[in-house]
Amino acid sequence: KRNHNLPILLSVITIIFTTMACSAQPPSTGETPEDPTGQGAAAETSAPQVEITCFAGITPGQTTRDEVITLLGEPAASEKSDSDEILLYSSPLAGQFNTVIIENQVVVFASVILDESNLALSSLKAQYGEPDRIDYSTYASGSRTYSYPEKGQAFIGDENFDVVYVKQCFTPTTLENYMSRWGRDLP
């Protein structure tokens, strides 16, 4: 039986940990304001990327659970259901966790917490263009989710502060499929 409460659980976990957050050093994801994907020259092409390396070498749709453990070590916490497993890894921001969701032993979704100095929203929009969809986010007051489903990415940020807080990666898909799965609980 599929756990339909998974996105709600992820939202609740994110909200709880966000309220406990404090400043820390930026994560070593290979990302820069000029290259929010961490892919270097591969991100410069205008065609949608088939392979989305999210962070620490994790690519949704390709990286296996065993490879995640090799890359990141044992998770700080995990939760298993009949159809998937959620792995939580500490981020540089106290009380917040990077999340990896595994289905059939393969990563299907990854979310990484970014330090405020890691990526400017204006740089993201300059590289990717306008998002396919913008929704309110429960992450922080005033934050929005900027979705690029055909690029396999969504970002949570705040235009007023020109900052991106969270980078989410998944297998590239249509906007309709994204909204029915990963975006279905967006306010």
XYZ file of C-alpha atoms in Angstrom:
187
model
C 0.000 0.000 0.000
C 1.459 3.357 -1.059
C 2.096 5.895 1.671
C 0.264 9.035 0.489
C 1.305 10.931 3.611
C 4.987 11.026 2.569
C 4.921 14.598 1.129
C 3.038 15.815 4.202
C 5.594 14.129 6.470
C 8.454 15.755 4.528
C 6.768 19.172 4.805
C 6.257 18.767 8.554
C 9.859 17.621 9.060
C 11.138 20.577 7.028
C 9.007 23.079 8.949
C 10.119 21.702 12.321
C 13.781 21.749 11.387
C 13.520 25.158 9.740
C 12.270 26.732 12.931
C 15.322 25.348 14.737
C 17.805 26.488 12.059
C 20.778 28.739 12.627
C 23.647 29.974 10.435
C 26.477 27.647 9.457
C 29.080 27.120 6.747
C 27.806 26.499 3.191
C 27.503 22.885 2.084
C 30.180 21.505 -0.204
C 27.850 20.666 -3.091
C 29.999 21.978 -5.914
C 27.384 24.641 -6.594
C 28.138 28.289 -7.210
C 25.838 31.215 -7.949
C 26.918 30.926 -11.585
C 26.278 27.148 -11.610
C 23.361 26.186 -9.324
C 23.308 22.637 -10.652
C 26.915 21.864 -9.714
C 27.320 20.388 -13.220
C 29.812 22.855 -14.705
C 29.788 23.147 -18.489
C 27.127 20.436 -18.808
C 24.557 22.895 -17.433
C 25.269 25.458 -20.170
C 23.245 23.688 -22.844
C 19.750 24.998 -23.443
C 18.177 21.531 -23.810
C 16.658 19.995 -20.677
C 19.179 17.884 -18.848
C 18.443 14.168 -18.729
C 20.814 13.577 -15.842
C 20.432 15.825 -12.794
C 23.243 15.529 -10.278
C 21.709 16.986 -7.164
C 24.455 16.964 -4.564
C 27.370 14.794 -3.483
C 27.168 12.849 -6.766
C 23.535 11.783 -6.293
C 21.517 11.548 -9.519
C 17.794 10.747 -9.215
C 16.817 7.795 -11.369
C 20.380 6.442 -11.406
C 22.041 6.472 -7.990
C 21.279 3.361 -5.950
C 20.699 3.161 -2.212
C 24.079 1.437 -1.752
C 25.789 4.237 -3.697
C 24.099 6.841 -1.451
C 25.487 5.073 1.616
C 28.934 4.969 -0.015
C 28.760 8.692 -0.899
C 27.154 10.035 2.292
C 27.589 7.309 4.901
C 24.838 5.986 7.136
C 21.900 8.377 7.464
C 21.188 10.266 10.679
C 17.663 8.822 10.499
C 15.532 6.826 8.103
C 11.918 5.805 7.656
C 10.742 2.864 5.581
C 7.354 2.100 4.112
C 6.233 -0.658 1.768
C 7.148 1.348 -1.321
C 9.951 3.717 -0.335
C 12.581 4.737 2.166
C 13.444 8.237 3.356
C 17.053 8.846 4.378
C 17.892 11.986 6.364
C 21.408 13.418 6.435
C 22.660 16.320 8.532
C 23.104 19.596 6.706
C 25.395 22.472 7.640
C 22.375 24.250 9.140
C 21.662 22.969 12.616
C 18.425 21.027 12.898
C 17.838 20.776 9.138
C 18.364 17.659 7.065
C 19.173 16.800 3.490
C 16.629 14.226 2.322
C 16.997 11.317 -0.076
C 13.971 9.235 -1.085
C 14.603 5.726 -2.381
C 12.130 3.585 -4.344
C 13.068 0.113 -5.603
C 16.628 0.706 -4.334
C 17.084 3.803 -6.570
C 16.981 7.503 -5.644
C 13.797 9.173 -6.927
C 14.045 12.480 -5.027
C 16.721 14.423 -3.188
C 16.510 17.695 -1.304
C 19.512 19.651 -0.099
C 19.504 22.563 2.343
C 21.552 25.485 1.018
C 23.278 28.181 3.015
C 21.963 31.671 2.177
C 25.292 32.591 0.571
C 25.233 29.513 -1.687
C 22.784 30.558 -4.418
C 21.009 33.772 -5.357
C 17.516 33.433 -6.809
C 18.387 36.014 -9.479
C 21.338 33.849 -10.625
C 19.096 30.807 -10.770
C 16.527 32.631 -12.912
C 19.263 34.045 -15.143
C 20.489 30.527 -15.876
C 17.207 28.595 -16.017
C 14.776 31.331 -17.056
C 11.352 31.759 -15.546
C 10.080 28.665 -13.714
C 7.233 26.587 -15.115
C 5.328 27.251 -11.918
C 5.694 29.306 -8.728
C 3.836 28.240 -5.573
C 3.812 29.372 -1.981
C 6.052 27.309 0.261
C 5.720 26.282 3.880
C 9.504 26.363 4.307
C 9.819 29.943 5.590
C 7.633 33.012 5.739
C 7.591 34.650 2.314
C 9.238 31.716 0.556
C 8.060 30.272 -2.763
C 8.736 27.053 -4.653
C 10.153 27.675 -8.135
C 9.543 24.529 -10.196
C 11.455 23.436 -13.290
C 10.048 19.903 -13.708
C 11.436 19.288 -17.194
C 14.877 20.062 -15.755
C 14.186 17.745 -12.796
C 14.585 20.501 -10.232
C 12.647 22.774 -7.919
C 14.014 25.444 -5.623
C 12.589 27.039 -2.492
C 13.620 30.651 -2.146
C 12.624 34.202 -1.345
C 12.667 36.856 -4.049
C 12.697 39.685 -1.475
C 16.042 38.464 -0.106
C 17.318 37.056 -3.438
C 18.117 33.746 -1.798
C 17.522 30.050 -2.425
C 17.069 27.933 0.702
C 16.486 24.448 -0.709
C 17.321 22.621 -3.931
C 15.137 19.631 -4.832
C 16.025 17.121 -7.543
C 14.007 14.377 -9.177
C 13.823 12.581 -12.497
C 12.831 15.136 -15.169
C 9.087 15.035 -15.809
C 6.136 17.087 -17.002
C 4.616 19.831 -14.876
C 1.447 17.740 -14.497
C 3.392 14.708 -13.208
C 5.491 16.886 -10.903
C 2.404 18.512 -9.374
C 0.674 15.168 -8.876
C 3.671 13.707 -7.064
C 6.221 16.094 -5.548
C 4.187 19.307 -5.717
C 0.787 18.038 -4.659
C 1.034 19.468 -1.114
C 2.262 22.917 -2.111
C -0.053 25.598 -0.729
